[in-house]
PDB file of C-alpha atoms and ligand atoms in Angstrom:
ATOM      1  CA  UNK A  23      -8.533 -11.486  25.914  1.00  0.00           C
ATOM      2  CA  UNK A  24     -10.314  -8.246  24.257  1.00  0.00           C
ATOM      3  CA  UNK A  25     -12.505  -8.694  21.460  1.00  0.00           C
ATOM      4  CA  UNK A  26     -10.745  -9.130  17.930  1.00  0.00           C
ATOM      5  CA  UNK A  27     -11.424  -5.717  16.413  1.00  0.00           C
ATOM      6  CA  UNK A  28     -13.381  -5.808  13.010  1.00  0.00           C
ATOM      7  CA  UNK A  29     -11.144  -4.494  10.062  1.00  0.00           C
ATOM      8  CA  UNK A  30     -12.226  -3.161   6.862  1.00  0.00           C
ATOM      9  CA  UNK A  31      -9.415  -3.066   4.253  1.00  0.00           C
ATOM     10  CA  UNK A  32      -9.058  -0.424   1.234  1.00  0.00           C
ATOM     11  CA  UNK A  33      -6.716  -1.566  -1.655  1.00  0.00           C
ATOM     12  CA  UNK A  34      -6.212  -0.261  -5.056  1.00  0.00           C
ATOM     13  CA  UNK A  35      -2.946  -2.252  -6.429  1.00  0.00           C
ATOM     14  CA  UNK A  36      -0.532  -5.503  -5.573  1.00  0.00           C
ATOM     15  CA  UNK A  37      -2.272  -5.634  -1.882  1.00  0.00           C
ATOM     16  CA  UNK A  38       1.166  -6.214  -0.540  1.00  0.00           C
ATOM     17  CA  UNK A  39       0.414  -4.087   2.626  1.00  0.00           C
ATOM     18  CA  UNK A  40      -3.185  -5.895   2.894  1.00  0.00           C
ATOM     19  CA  UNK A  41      -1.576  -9.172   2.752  1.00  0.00           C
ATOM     20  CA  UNK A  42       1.228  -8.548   5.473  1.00  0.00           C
ATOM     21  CA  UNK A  43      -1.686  -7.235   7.865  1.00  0.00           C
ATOM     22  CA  UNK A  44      -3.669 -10.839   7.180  1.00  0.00           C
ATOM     23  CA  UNK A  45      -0.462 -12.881   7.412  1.00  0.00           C
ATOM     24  CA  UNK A  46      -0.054 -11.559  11.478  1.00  0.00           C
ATOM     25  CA  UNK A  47      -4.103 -11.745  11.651  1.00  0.00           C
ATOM     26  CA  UNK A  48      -3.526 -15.388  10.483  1.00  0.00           C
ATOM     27  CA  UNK A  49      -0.500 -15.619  12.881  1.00  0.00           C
ATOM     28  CA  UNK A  50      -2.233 -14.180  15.850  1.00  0.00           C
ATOM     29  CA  UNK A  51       0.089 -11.496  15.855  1.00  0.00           C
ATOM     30  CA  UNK A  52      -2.712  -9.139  15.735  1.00  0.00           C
ATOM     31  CA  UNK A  53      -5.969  -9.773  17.182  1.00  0.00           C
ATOM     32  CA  UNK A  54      -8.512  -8.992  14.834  1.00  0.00           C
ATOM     33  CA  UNK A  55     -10.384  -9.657  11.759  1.00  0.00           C
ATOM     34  CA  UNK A  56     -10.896  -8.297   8.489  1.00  0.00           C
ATOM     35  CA  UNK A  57     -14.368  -8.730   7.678  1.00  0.00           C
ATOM     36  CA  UNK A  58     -14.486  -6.742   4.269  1.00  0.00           C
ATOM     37  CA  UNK A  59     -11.958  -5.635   1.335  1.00  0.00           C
ATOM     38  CA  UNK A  60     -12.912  -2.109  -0.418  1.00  0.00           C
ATOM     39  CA  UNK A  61     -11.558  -1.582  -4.103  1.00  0.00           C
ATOM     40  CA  UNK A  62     -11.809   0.853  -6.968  1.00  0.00           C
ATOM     41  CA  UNK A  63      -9.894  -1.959  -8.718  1.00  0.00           C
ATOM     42  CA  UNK A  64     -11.447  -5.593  -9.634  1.00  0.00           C
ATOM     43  CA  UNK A  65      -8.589  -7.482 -11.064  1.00  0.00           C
ATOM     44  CA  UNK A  66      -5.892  -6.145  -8.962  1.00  0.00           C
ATOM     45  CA  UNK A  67      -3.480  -8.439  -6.633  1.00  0.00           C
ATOM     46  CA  UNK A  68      -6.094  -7.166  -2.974  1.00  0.00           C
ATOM     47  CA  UNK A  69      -8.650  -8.361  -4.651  1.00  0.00           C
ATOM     48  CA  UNK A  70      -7.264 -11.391  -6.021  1.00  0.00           C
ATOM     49  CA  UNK A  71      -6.302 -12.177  -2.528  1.00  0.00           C
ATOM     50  CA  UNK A  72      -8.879 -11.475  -0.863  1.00  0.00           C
ATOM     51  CA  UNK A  73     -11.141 -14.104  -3.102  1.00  0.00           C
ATOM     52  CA  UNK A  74      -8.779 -16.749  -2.409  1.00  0.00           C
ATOM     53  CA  UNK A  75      -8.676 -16.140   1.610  1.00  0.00           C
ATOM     54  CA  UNK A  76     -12.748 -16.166   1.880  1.00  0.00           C
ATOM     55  CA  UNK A  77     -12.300 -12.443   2.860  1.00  0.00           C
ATOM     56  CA  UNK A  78     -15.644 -10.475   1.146  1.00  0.00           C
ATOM     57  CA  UNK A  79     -15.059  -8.003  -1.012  1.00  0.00           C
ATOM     58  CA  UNK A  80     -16.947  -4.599  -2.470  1.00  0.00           C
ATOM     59  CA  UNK A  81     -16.208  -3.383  -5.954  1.00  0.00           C
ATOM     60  CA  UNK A  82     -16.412  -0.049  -6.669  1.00  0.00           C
ATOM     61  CA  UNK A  83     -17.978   0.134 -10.346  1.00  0.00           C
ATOM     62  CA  UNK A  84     -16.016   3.085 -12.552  1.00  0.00           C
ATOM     63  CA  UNK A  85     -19.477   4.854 -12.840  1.00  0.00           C
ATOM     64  CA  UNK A  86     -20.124   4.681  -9.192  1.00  0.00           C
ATOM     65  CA  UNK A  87     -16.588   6.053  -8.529  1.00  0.00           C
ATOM     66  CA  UNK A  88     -16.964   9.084 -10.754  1.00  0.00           C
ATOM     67  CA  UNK A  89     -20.662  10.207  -9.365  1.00  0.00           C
ATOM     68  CA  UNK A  90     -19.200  11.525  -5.518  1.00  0.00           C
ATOM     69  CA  UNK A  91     -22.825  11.139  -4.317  1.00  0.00           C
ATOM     70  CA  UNK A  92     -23.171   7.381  -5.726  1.00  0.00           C
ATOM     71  CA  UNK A  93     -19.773   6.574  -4.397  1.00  0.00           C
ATOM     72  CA  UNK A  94     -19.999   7.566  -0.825  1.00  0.00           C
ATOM     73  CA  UNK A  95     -23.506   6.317  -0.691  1.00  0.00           C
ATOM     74  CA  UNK A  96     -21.645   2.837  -2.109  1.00  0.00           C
ATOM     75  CA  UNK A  97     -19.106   3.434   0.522  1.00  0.00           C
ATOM     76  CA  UNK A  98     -21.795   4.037   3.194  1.00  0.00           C
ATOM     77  CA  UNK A  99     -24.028   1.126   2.450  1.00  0.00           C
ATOM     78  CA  UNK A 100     -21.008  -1.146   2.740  1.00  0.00           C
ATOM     79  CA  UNK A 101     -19.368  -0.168   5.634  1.00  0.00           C
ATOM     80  CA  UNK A 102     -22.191   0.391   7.816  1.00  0.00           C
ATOM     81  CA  UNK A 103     -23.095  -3.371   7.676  1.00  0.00           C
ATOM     82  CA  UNK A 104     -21.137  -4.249  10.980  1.00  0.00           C
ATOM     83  CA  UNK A 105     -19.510  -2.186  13.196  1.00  0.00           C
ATOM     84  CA  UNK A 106     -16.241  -1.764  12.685  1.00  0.00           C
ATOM     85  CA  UNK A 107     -13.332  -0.889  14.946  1.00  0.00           C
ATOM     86  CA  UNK A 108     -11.359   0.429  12.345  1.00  0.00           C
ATOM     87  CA  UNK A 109     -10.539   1.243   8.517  1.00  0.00           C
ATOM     88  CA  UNK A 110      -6.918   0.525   6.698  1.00  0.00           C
ATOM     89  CA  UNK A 111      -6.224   2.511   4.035  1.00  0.00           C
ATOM     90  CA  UNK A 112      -3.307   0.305   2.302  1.00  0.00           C
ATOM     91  CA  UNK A 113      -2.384   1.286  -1.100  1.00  0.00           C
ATOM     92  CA  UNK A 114      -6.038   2.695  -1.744  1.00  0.00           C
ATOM     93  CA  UNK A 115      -5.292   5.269  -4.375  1.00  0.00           C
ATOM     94  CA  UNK A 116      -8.694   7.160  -4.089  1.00  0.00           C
ATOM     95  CA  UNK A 117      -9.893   9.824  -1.615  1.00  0.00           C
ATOM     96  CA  UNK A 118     -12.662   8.798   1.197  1.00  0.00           C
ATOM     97  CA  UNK A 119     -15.395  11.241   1.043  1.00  0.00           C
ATOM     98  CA  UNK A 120     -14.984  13.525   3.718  1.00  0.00           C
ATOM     99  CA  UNK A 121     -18.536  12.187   5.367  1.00  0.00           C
ATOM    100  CA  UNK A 122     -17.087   8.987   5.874  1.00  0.00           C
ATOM    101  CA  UNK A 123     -13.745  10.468   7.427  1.00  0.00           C
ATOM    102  CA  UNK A 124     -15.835  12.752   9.946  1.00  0.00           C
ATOM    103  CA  UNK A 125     -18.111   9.541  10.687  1.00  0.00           C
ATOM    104  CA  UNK A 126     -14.820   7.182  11.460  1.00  0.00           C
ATOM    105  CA  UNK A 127     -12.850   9.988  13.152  1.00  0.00           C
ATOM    106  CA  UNK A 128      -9.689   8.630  13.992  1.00  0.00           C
ATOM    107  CA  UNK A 129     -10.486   5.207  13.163  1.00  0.00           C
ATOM    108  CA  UNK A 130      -8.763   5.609   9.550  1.00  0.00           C
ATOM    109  CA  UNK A 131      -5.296   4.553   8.980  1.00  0.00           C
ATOM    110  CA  UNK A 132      -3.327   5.246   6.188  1.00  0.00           C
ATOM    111  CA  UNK A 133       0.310   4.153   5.029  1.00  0.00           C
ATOM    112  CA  UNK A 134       1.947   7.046   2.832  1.00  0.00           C
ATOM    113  CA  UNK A 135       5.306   5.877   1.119  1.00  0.00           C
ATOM    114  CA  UNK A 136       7.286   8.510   2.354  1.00  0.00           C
ATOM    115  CA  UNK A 137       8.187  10.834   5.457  1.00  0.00           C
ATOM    116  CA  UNK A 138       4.876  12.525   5.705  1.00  0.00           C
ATOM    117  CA  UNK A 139       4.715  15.823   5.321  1.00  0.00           C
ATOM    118  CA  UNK A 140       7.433  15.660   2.933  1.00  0.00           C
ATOM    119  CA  UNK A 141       6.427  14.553  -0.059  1.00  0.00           C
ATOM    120  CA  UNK A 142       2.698  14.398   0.494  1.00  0.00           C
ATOM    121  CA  UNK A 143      -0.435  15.837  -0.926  1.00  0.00           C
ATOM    122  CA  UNK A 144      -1.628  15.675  -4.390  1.00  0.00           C
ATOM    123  CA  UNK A 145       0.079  14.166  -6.955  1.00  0.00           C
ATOM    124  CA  UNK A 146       2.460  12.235  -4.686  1.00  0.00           C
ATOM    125  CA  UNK A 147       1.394   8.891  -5.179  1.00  0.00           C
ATOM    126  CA  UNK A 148       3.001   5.626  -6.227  1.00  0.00           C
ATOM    127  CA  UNK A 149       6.016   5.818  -7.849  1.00  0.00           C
ATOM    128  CA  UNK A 150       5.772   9.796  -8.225  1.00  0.00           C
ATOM    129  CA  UNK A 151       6.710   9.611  -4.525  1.00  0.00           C
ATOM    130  CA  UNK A 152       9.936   7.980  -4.845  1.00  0.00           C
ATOM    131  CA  UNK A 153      10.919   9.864  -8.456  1.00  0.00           C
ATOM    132  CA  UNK A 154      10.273  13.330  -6.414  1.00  0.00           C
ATOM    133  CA  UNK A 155      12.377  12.175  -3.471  1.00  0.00           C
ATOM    134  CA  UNK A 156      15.208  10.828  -5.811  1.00  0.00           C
ATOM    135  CA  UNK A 157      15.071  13.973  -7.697  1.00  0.00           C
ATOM    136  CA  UNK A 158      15.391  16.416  -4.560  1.00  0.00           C
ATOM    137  CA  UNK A 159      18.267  15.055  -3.251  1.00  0.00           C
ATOM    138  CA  UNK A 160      16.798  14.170   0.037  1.00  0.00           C
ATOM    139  CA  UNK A 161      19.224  12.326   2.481  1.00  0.00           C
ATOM    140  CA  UNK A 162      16.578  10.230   3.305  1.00  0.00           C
ATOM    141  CA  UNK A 163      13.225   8.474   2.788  1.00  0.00           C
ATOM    142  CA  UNK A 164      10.782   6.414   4.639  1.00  0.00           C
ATOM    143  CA  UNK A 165       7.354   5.309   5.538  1.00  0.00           C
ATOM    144  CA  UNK A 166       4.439   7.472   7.973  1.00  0.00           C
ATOM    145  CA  UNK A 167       1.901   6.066   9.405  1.00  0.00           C
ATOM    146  CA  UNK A 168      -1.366   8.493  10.040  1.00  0.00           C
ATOM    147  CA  UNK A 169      -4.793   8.869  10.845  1.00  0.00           C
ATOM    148  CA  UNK A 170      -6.724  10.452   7.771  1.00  0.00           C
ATOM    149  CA  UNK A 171      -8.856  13.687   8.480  1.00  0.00           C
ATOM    150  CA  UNK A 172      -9.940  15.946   5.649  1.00  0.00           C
ATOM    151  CA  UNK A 173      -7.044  17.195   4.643  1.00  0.00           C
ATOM    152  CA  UNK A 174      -5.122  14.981   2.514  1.00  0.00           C
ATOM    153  CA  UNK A 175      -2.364  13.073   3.561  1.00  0.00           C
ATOM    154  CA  UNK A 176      -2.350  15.572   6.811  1.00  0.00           C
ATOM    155  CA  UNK A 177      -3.959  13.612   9.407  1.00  0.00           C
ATOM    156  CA  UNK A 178      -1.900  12.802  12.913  1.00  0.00           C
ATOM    157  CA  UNK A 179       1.121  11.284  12.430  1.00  0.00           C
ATOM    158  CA  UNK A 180       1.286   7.822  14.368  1.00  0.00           C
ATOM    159  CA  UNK A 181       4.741   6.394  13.249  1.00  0.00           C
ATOM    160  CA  UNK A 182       7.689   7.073  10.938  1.00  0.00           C
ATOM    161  CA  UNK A 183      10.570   5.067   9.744  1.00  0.00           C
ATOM    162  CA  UNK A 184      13.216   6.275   8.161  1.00  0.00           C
ATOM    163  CA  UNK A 185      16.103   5.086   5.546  1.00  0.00           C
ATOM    164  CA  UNK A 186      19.274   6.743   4.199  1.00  0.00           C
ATOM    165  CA  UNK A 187      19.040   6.733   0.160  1.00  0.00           C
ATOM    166  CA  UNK A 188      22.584   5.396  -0.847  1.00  0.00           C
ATOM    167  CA  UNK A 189      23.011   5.366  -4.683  1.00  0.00           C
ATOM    168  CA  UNK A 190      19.918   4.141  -4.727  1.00  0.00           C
ATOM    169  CA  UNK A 191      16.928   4.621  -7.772  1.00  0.00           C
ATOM    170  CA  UNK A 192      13.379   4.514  -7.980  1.00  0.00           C
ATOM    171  CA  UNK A 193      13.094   0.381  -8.154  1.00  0.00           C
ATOM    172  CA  UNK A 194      15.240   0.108  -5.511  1.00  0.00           C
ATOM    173  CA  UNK A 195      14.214   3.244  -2.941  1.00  0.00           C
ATOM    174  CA  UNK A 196      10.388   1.765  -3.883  1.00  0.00           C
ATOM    175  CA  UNK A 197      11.803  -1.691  -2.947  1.00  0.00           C
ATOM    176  CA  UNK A 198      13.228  -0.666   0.194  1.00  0.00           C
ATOM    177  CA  UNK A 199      10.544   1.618   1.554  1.00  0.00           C
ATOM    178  CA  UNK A 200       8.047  -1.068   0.783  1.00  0.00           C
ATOM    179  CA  UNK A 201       9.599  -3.686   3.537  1.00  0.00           C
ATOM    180  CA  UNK A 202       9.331  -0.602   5.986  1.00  0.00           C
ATOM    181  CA  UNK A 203       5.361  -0.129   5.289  1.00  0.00           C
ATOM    182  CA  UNK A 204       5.559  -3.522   5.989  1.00  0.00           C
ATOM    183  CA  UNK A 205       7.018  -3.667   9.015  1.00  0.00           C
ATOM    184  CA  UNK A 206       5.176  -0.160  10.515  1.00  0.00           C
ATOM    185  CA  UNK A 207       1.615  -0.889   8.933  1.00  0.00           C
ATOM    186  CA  UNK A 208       1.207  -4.187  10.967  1.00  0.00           C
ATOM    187  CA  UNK A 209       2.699  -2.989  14.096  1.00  0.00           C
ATOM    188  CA  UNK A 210      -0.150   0.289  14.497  1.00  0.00           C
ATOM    189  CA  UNK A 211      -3.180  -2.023  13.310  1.00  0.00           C
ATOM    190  CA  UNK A 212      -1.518  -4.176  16.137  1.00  0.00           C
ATOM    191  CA  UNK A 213      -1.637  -1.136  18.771  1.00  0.00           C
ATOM    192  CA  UNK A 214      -4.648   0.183  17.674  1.00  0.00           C
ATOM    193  CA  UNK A 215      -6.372  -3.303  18.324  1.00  0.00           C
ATOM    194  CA  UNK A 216      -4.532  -3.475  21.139  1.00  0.00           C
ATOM    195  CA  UNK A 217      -6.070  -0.161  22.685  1.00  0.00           C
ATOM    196  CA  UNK A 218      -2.490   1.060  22.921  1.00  0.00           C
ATOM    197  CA  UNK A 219      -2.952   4.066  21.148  1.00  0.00           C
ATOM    198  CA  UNK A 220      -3.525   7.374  23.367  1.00  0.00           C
ATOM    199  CA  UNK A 221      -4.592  10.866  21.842  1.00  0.00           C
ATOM    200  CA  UNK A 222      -2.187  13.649  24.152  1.00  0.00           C
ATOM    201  CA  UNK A 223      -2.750  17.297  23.157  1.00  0.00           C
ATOM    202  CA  UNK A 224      -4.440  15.954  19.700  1.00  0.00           C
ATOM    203  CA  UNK A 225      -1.514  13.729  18.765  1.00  0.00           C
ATOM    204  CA  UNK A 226      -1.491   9.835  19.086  1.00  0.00           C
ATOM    205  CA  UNK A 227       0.845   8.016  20.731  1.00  0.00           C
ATOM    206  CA  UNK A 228       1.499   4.536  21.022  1.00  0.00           C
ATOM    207  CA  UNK A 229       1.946   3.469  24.387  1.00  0.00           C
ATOM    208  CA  UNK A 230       4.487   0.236  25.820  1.00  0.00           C
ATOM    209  CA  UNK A 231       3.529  -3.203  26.946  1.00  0.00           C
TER     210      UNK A 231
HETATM  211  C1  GRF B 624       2.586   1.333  -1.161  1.00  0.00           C
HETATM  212  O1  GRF B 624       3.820   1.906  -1.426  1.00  0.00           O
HETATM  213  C2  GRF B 624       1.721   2.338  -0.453  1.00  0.00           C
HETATM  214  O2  GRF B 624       2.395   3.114   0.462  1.00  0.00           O
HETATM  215  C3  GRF B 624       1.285   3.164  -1.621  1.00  0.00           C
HETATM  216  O3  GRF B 624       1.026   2.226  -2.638  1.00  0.00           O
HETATM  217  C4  GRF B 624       1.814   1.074  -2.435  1.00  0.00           C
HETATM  218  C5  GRF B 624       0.874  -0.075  -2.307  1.00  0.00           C
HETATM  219  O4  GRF B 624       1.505  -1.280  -2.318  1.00  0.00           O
HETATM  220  N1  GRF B 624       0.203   4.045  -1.300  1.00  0.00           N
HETATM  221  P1  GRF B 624       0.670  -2.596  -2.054  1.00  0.00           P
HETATM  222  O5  GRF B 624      -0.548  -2.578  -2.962  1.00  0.00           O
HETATM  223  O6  GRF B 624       0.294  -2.636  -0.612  1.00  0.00           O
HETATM  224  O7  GRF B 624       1.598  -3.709  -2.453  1.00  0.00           O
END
């Protein structure tokens, strides 16, 4: 079997995302580790988690967070500890310096709560996402998958699912879009630790069995 691939988690809220990624660690589902948990948050549910699993975790201090030289030299000195296969951006409501993006080149994965590039960008975050989406009309929602590059929420789309909205609101599109993130979030960590992910004509693709 391959090496387990070294993890490093970002998490700003409930840590839903961050928990259903070390439930199939713990279930061998995916063969890896997650050696460290990132937050801008110290109380919130990741972190909580995290403390209670043994998984270490870095606080990012409010002063650090609003000097960008002091955070991505925070970022920096914490991530270049071990080497790491890859980065999971899951619910982390804060860029990544752009240093750090160039440096993990399409090691960065990020789950956006809708059907990227709808509904992406600035702004579109949270529950935003879901209100802006209920508002437009849309026929349907979803989940994306991507890589992160410097452009946000614009990185290489590596897998969509979508859901029709039926006389639905923001609790329950939010509910429902959640279980999705769940579903596609493990499943490319899984492929990426895997080495099942290919890069054709600058676009990744996961490949079968
Ligand atoms: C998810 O909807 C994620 O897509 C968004 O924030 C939410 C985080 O949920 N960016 P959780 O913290 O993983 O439970």
């Amino acid at each position: 079997m391959a090496d387990r691939k070294k993890i490093v988690v970002f998490a700003s809220g409930a840590g839903s995302n961050f928990i259903s990624i070390y439930n199939y660690i713990d279930e061998g589902y995916i063969n890896a580790e997650i050696v460290l948990l990132i937050s801008n948050k110290p109380n919130c549910g990741a972190v909580n988690f995290a403390k209670k699993h043994g998984i270490s975790t870095a606080v990012i201090d409010r002063d650090v967070m609003k000097d960008s030289v002091k955070y991505q030299e925070f970022l920096l000195s914490k991530l270049s500890f071990a080497d790491i296969d890859l980065i999971v951006l899951a619910g982390y409501l804060k860029m990544i310096p752009e240093e750090i993006v160039c440096i993990y080149e399409n090691k960065i994965l990020n789950i956006h709560p809708s059907l990227l590039p709808k509904f992406g960008g600035k702004g579109y975050y949270g529950m935003k996402v879901h209100q802006a989406v209920i508002e437009s009309k849309e026929p349907f929602t979803g989940a994306t998958v991507h890589f992160v590059n410097t452009k946000y929420d614009e990185g290489p789309i590596l897998l969509q699912k979508k859901i029709k909205i039926c006389n639905d609101d923001v609790a329950s599109i939010a509910e429902k879009v959640l279980k999705i993130e769940h579903e596609i979030l493990p499943y490319t960590v899984k492929a990426f630790c895997d080495d099942k992910i290919r890069w054709i004509d600058n676009k990744p693709l996961i490949i079968g069995n």
